[in-house]
Amino acid sequence: MNEDYILTAFAKGLPNHVIKNKYAARNAILPVTTHVGIALGYVVGGALMVEYLFAYPGLGYTLFSAIQNEDYPLMQGIFLIISLCVILANFLVDIIYTFIDPRVRLI
């Protein structure tokens, strides 16, 4: 809370809740947004172990059975779906960044 822009907002006489929500929270949430985007990749990757361990039918279980049966086209399709989900999650994080941080602009 000792940044110049926050001290300037205090000097302007803005209420504390406006300073915290508009100025401080926007910059504090940037690393959290990045972490959530990266964690989505781990969630998709962790589904393989959970689905195999508990025998849940899903992409992870199907991928594991495709690996056991050497079904290469099915493995490629599942890897494509997982990759697209991770890329989409990272793209959504980039779009959210443009709303949170005014310095970031999409071209």
mmCIF file of C-alpha atoms in Angstrom:
data_model
loop_
_atom_site.group_PDB
_atom_site.id
_atom_site.type_symbol
_atom_site.label_atom_id
_atom_site.label_comp_id
_atom_site.label_asym_id
_atom_site.label_seq_id
_atom_site.Cartn_x
_atom_site.Cartn_y
_atom_site.Cartn_z
ATOM 1 C CA MET A 1 0.000 0.000 0.000
ATOM 2 C CA ASN A 2 3.024 2.276 -0.299
ATOM 3 C CA GLU A 3 2.958 2.608 -4.084
ATOM 4 C CA ASP A 4 2.844 6.087 -5.583
ATOM 5 C CA TYR A 5 -0.519 5.647 -7.290
ATOM 6 C CA ILE A 6 -2.126 4.455 -4.046
ATOM 7 C CA LEU A 7 -0.635 7.323 -2.056
ATOM 8 C CA THR A 8 -1.906 9.704 -4.739
ATOM 9 C CA ALA A 9 -5.387 8.219 -4.392
ATOM 10 C CA PHE A 10 -5.192 8.754 -0.611
ATOM 11 C CA ALA A 11 -4.075 12.332 -1.223
ATOM 12 C CA LYS A 12 -7.062 12.900 -3.521
ATOM 13 C CA GLY A 13 -9.311 11.964 -0.620
ATOM 14 C CA LEU A 14 -10.829 8.830 -2.142
ATOM 15 C CA PRO A 15 -12.551 6.458 0.309
ATOM 16 C CA ASN A 16 -10.555 3.462 1.520
ATOM 17 C CA HIS A 17 -12.863 0.898 -0.101
ATOM 18 C CA VAL A 18 -12.436 2.568 -3.505
ATOM 19 C CA ILE A 19 -8.660 2.584 -3.152
ATOM 20 C CA LYS A 20 -8.561 -1.058 -2.087
ATOM 21 C CA ASN A 21 -10.985 -2.294 -4.743
ATOM 22 C CA LYS A 22 -9.999 -0.152 -7.698
ATOM 23 C CA TYR A 23 -6.274 0.375 -7.226
ATOM 24 C CA ALA A 24 -4.772 -2.238 -4.913
ATOM 25 C CA ALA A 25 -6.909 -5.279 -5.729
ATOM 26 C CA ARG A 26 -6.406 -4.999 -9.480
ATOM 27 C CA ASN A 27 -2.646 -5.321 -9.139
ATOM 28 C CA ALA A 28 -2.847 -7.939 -6.399
ATOM 29 C CA ILE A 29 -5.054 -10.251 -8.464
ATOM 30 C CA LEU A 30 -2.695 -10.445 -11.478
ATOM 31 C CA PRO A 31 -0.453 -13.238 -10.108
ATOM 32 C CA VAL A 32 -3.517 -15.133 -8.886
ATOM 33 C CA THR A 33 -5.029 -15.004 -12.367
ATOM 34 C CA THR A 34 -1.816 -16.363 -13.867
ATOM 35 C CA HIS A 35 -1.657 -19.148 -11.300
ATOM 36 C CA VAL A 36 -5.256 -20.194 -11.962
ATOM 37 C CA GLY A 37 -4.534 -20.438 -15.684
ATOM 38 C CA ILE A 38 -1.473 -22.601 -15.076
ATOM 39 C CA ALA A 39 -3.305 -24.732 -12.499
ATOM 40 C CA LEU A 40 -5.946 -25.650 -15.071
ATOM 41 C CA GLY A 41 -3.259 -27.543 -16.966
ATOM 42 C CA TYR A 42 -2.388 -29.485 -13.834
ATOM 43 C CA VAL A 43 -6.064 -30.269 -13.243
ATOM 44 C CA VAL A 44 -6.402 -31.776 -16.690
ATOM 45 C CA GLY A 45 -3.165 -33.708 -16.233
ATOM 46 C CA GLY A 46 -4.178 -34.944 -12.780
ATOM 47 C CA ALA A 47 -7.432 -36.328 -14.143
ATOM 48 C CA LEU A 48 -5.511 -39.246 -15.640
ATOM 49 C CA MET A 49 -4.396 -40.521 -12.239
ATOM 50 C CA VAL A 50 -7.693 -39.907 -10.454
ATOM 51 C CA GLU A 51 -9.792 -41.531 -13.163
ATOM 52 C CA TYR A 52 -7.517 -44.550 -13.347
ATOM 53 C CA LEU A 53 -7.307 -44.948 -9.573
ATOM 54 C CA PHE A 54 -11.068 -44.754 -8.994
ATOM 55 C CA ALA A 55 -12.088 -46.263 -12.378
ATOM 56 C CA TYR A 56 -14.098 -43.189 -13.372
ATOM 57 C CA PRO A 57 -15.004 -43.156 -17.042
ATOM 58 C CA GLY A 58 -13.497 -40.075 -18.637
ATOM 59 C CA LEU A 59 -10.711 -38.783 -20.840
ATOM 60 C CA GLY A 60 -7.997 -39.784 -18.382
ATOM 61 C CA TYR A 61 -9.215 -43.360 -18.060
ATOM 62 C CA THR A 62 -9.715 -43.595 -21.816
ATOM 63 C CA LEU A 63 -6.212 -42.248 -22.393
ATOM 64 C CA PHE A 64 -4.716 -44.790 -20.007
ATOM 65 C CA SER A 65 -6.549 -47.667 -21.690
ATOM 66 C CA ALA A 66 -5.443 -46.330 -25.093
ATOM 67 C CA ILE A 67 -1.838 -46.350 -23.868
ATOM 68 C CA GLN A 68 -2.187 -49.932 -22.646
ATOM 69 C CA ASN A 69 -3.744 -51.053 -25.951
ATOM 70 C CA GLU A 70 -1.335 -48.976 -28.077
ATOM 71 C CA ASP A 71 -4.223 -47.171 -29.768
ATOM 72 C CA TYR A 72 -2.226 -44.309 -31.269
ATOM 73 C CA PRO A 73 -5.040 -42.467 -33.089
ATOM 74 C CA LEU A 74 -7.094 -42.335 -29.877
ATOM 75 C CA MET A 75 -4.073 -41.124 -27.907
ATOM 76 C CA GLN A 76 -3.443 -38.379 -30.470
ATOM 77 C CA GLY A 77 -7.079 -37.295 -30.304
ATOM 78 C CA ILE A 78 -7.079 -37.137 -26.507
ATOM 79 C CA PHE A 79 -3.763 -35.248 -26.466
ATOM 80 C CA LEU A 80 -5.267 -32.813 -28.965
ATOM 81 C CA ILE A 81 -8.334 -32.261 -26.762
ATOM 82 C CA ILE A 82 -6.214 -31.770 -23.638
ATOM 83 C CA SER A 83 -3.879 -29.380 -25.479
ATOM 84 C CA LEU A 84 -6.794 -27.353 -26.815
ATOM 85 C CA CYS A 85 -8.280 -27.082 -23.310
ATOM 86 C CA VAL A 86 -4.995 -25.796 -21.875
ATOM 87 C CA ILE A 87 -4.514 -23.347 -24.762
ATOM 88 C CA LEU A 88 -8.094 -22.105 -24.370
ATOM 89 C CA ALA A 89 -7.592 -21.630 -20.616
ATOM 90 C CA ASN A 90 -4.424 -19.606 -21.207
ATOM 91 C CA PHE A 91 -6.184 -17.528 -23.868
ATOM 92 C CA LEU A 92 -9.021 -16.786 -21.436
ATOM 93 C CA VAL A 93 -6.469 -15.711 -18.826
ATOM 94 C CA ASP A 94 -4.960 -13.337 -21.396
ATOM 95 C CA ILE A 95 -8.388 -11.865 -22.110
ATOM 96 C CA ILE A 96 -9.087 -11.472 -18.389
ATOM 97 C CA TYR A 97 -5.744 -9.677 -18.068
ATOM 98 C CA THR A 98 -6.944 -6.992 -20.484
ATOM 99 C CA PHE A 99 -9.905 -6.258 -18.214
ATOM 100 C CA ILE A 100 -7.862 -6.249 -15.005
ATOM 101 C CA ASP A 101 -4.691 -4.452 -16.106
ATOM 102 C CA PRO A 102 -5.123 -1.369 -18.308
ATOM 103 C CA ARG A 103 -1.471 -1.568 -19.413
ATOM 104 C CA VAL A 104 -2.144 -4.808 -21.317
ATOM 105 C CA ARG A 105 -3.736 -4.503 -24.739
ATOM 106 C CA LEU A 106 -4.699 -7.195 -27.216
ATOM 107 C CA ILE A 107 -3.711 -6.360 -30.752
#
